[in-house]
XYZ file of C-alpha atoms in Angstrom:
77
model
C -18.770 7.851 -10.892
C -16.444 9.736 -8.353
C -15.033 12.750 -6.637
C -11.656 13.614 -5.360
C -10.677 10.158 -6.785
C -11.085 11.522 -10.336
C -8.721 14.672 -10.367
C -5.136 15.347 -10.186
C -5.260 17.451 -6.805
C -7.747 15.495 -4.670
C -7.659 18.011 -1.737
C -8.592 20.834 -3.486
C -11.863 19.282 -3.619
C -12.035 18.269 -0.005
C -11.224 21.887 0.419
C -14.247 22.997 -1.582
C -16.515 20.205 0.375
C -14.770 21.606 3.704
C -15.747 25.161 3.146
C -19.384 24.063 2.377
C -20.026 21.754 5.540
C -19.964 22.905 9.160
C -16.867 21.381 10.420
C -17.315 17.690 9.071
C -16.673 15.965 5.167
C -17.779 13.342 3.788
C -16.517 10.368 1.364
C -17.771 7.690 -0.398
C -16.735 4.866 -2.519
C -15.573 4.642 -5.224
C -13.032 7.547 -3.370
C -12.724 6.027 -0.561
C -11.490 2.851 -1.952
C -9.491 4.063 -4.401
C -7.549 6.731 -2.275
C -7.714 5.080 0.982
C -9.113 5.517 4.594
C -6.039 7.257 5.584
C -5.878 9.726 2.634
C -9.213 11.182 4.269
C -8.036 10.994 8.039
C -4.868 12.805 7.466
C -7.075 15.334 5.710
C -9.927 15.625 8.793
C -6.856 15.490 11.182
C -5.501 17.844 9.339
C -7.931 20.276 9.184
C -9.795 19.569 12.078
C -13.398 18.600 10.750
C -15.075 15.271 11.425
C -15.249 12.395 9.137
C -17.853 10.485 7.587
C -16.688 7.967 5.226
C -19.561 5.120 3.008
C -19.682 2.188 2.032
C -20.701 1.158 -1.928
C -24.456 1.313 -2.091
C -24.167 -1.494 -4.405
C -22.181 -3.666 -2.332
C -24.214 -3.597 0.694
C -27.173 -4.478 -1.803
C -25.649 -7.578 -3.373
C -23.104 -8.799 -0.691
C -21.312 -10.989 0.186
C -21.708 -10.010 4.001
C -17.839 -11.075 3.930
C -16.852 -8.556 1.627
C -19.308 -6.001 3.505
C -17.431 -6.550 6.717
C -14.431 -6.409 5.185
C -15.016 -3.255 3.282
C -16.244 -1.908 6.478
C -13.108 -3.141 9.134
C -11.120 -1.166 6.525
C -12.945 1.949 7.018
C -12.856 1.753 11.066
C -8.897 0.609 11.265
C-alpha cells in the first residue's frame, strides 16, 4: 500500500491532505521511505503546517530494535 509515493505528482496529494487537516500532515511508510524525510519537510516548510511522519507498523512489530532505531534517527535528522 501507499500514498503520495504511488503517483506521478506527489504534492498534489499533500495538497489535498493539507486542505483537510488544520495546519499539520501526516506521512507514513511506505512514503516516507520511499520519498524521503526531506521530501515532506520541504513540503511542511513550505507550506507552513506541522509534520508528523510514522514508522512501518510492521517493523516496529517484528524488529530488529537496530533497524527500528535506525528507521527512526532517519526520520528525526
Amino acid at each position: 500500500m501507499g500514498g503520495e509515493s504511488k503517483i506521478k505528482d506527489p504534492v498534489k496529494l499533500l495538497d489535498i491532505k493539507r486542505d483537510g487537516s488544520k495546519g499539520m500532515i501526516q506521512a507514513c511508510d511506505p512514503d516516507v521511505s520511499v520519498l524521503g524525510p526531506a521530501f515532506y519537510k520541504r513540503y511542511a516548510d513550505k507550506n507552513d503546517v506541522g509534520l508528523i511522519m510514522g514508522l512501518d507498523a510492521g517493523l516496529i512489530q517484528s524488529g530488529p530494535v537496530s533497524e527500528i532505531k535506525k528507521r527512526a534517527r532517519r526520520l528525526i535528522n
